[in-house]
XYZ file of C-alpha atoms in Angstrom:
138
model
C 0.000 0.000 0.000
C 1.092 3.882 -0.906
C 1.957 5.657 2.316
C 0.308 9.440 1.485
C 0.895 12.614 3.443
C -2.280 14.699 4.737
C -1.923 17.506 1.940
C -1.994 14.207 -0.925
C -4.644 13.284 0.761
C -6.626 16.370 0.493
C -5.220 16.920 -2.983
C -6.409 13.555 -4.294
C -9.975 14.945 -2.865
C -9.326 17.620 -4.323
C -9.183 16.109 -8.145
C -11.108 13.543 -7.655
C -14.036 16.655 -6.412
C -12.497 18.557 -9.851
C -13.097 15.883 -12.466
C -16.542 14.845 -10.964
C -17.622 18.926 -11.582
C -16.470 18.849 -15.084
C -18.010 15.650 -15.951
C -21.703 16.994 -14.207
C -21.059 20.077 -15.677
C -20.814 18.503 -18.957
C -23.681 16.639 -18.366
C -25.551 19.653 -17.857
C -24.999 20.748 -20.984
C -21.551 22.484 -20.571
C -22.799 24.997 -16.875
C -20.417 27.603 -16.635
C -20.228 27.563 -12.576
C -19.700 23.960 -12.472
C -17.136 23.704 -14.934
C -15.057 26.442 -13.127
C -15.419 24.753 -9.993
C -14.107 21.861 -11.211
C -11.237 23.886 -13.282
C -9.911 24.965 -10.129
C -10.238 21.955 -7.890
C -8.312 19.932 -10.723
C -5.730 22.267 -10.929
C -5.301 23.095 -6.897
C -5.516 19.053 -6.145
C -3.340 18.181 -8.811
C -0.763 20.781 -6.858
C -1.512 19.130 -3.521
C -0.755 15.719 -5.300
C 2.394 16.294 -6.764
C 3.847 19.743 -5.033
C 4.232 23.145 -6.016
C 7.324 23.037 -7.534
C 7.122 20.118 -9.493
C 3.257 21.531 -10.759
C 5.251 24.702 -12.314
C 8.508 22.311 -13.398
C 5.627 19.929 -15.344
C 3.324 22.784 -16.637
C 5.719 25.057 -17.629
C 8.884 23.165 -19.510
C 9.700 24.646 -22.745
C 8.643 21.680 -24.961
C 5.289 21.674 -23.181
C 4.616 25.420 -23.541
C 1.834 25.362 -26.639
C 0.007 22.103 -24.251
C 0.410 24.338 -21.315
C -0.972 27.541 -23.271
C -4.058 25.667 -24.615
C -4.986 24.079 -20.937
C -4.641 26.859 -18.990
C -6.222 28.951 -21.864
C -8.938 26.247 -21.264
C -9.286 26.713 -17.530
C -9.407 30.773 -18.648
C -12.128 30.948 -21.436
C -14.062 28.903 -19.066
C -13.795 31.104 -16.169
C -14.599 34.466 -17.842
C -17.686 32.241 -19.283
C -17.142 30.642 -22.620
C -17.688 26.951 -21.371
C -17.823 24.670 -24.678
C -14.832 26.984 -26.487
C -12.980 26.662 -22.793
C -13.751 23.014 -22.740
C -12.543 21.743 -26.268
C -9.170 24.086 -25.712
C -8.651 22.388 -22.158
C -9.609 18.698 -23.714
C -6.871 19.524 -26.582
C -3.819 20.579 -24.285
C -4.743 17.461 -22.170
C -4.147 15.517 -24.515
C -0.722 17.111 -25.554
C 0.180 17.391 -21.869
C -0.012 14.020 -20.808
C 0.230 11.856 -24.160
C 3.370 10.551 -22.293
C 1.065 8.893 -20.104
C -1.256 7.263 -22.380
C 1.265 4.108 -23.308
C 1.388 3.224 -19.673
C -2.267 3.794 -18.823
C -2.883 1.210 -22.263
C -0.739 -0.701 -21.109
C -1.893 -1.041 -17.618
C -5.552 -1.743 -18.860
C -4.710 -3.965 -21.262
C -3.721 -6.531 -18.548
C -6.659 -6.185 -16.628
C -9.117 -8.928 -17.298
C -12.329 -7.799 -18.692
C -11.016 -4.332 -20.114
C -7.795 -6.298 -21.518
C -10.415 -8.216 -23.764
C -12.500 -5.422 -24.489
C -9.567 -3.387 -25.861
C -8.580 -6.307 -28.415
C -11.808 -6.646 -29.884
C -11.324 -5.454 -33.805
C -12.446 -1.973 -33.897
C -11.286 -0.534 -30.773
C -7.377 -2.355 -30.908
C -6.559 -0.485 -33.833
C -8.005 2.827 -32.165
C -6.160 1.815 -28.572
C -2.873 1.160 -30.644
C -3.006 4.622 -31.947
C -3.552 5.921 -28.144
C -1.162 3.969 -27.025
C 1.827 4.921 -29.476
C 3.517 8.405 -28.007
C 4.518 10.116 -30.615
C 0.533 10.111 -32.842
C -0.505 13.014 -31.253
C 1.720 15.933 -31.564
């Protein structure tokens, strides 16, 4: 078991809070309150999680600037009240932040039992193998 210190604690409340506003606020057809909520609970818990310092070092390295400038953008539209332009620029510069994630997380599921199989079905392998590949998305 992970050992985690109070303030990952609250920060892993703190994103798990964040994505759960951005999904309802999706859901209710793209509410500008809830999606800043969660904008800011993401962003705070994923500082908690991980640290100050390393937040900035991640966000702001020089090969991640254009990812960085369309997320926060994002997180910006959305809070002066654009919500489905804030959403779709946030969504983007996700994706470019973390595609060096996306090989391990296929990875990962792809050993799990029931999603393993699901993901080698015909149709959604070739899609997954795209995902999972680092360098498709830049």
């Amino acid at each position: 078991m992970i050992s985690l210190t109070d303030s990952q604690k609250i920060g892993m409340g703190l994103t798990g809070f964040g994505v759960f506003f951005l999904f309802f606020g999706m859901m209710l057809f793209f509410d500008k309150a809830l999606l800043a909520i969660g904008n800011i609970l993401f962003v705070s818990g994923l500082s908690f999680v991980i640290g100050l310092e390393r937040t900035f070092r991640f966000f702001f390295q020089r090969h991640k600037a254009k990812a960085t400038s369309f997320f926060l953008g994002g997180v910006f539209v959305v809070l002066i009240g654009w919500p489905i332009i804030g959403v779709v620029l946030e969504i983007y510069g996700f994706f470019l932040l973390f595609r060096g994630f996306f090989p391990v997380a296929v990875g990962f599921i792809r050993r799990v039992p029931v999603l393993g199989s699901l993901l080698s079905l015909p149709g959604i392998s070739t899609l997954v193998d795209k995902i999972g590949e680092s360098n498709t998305m830049v």
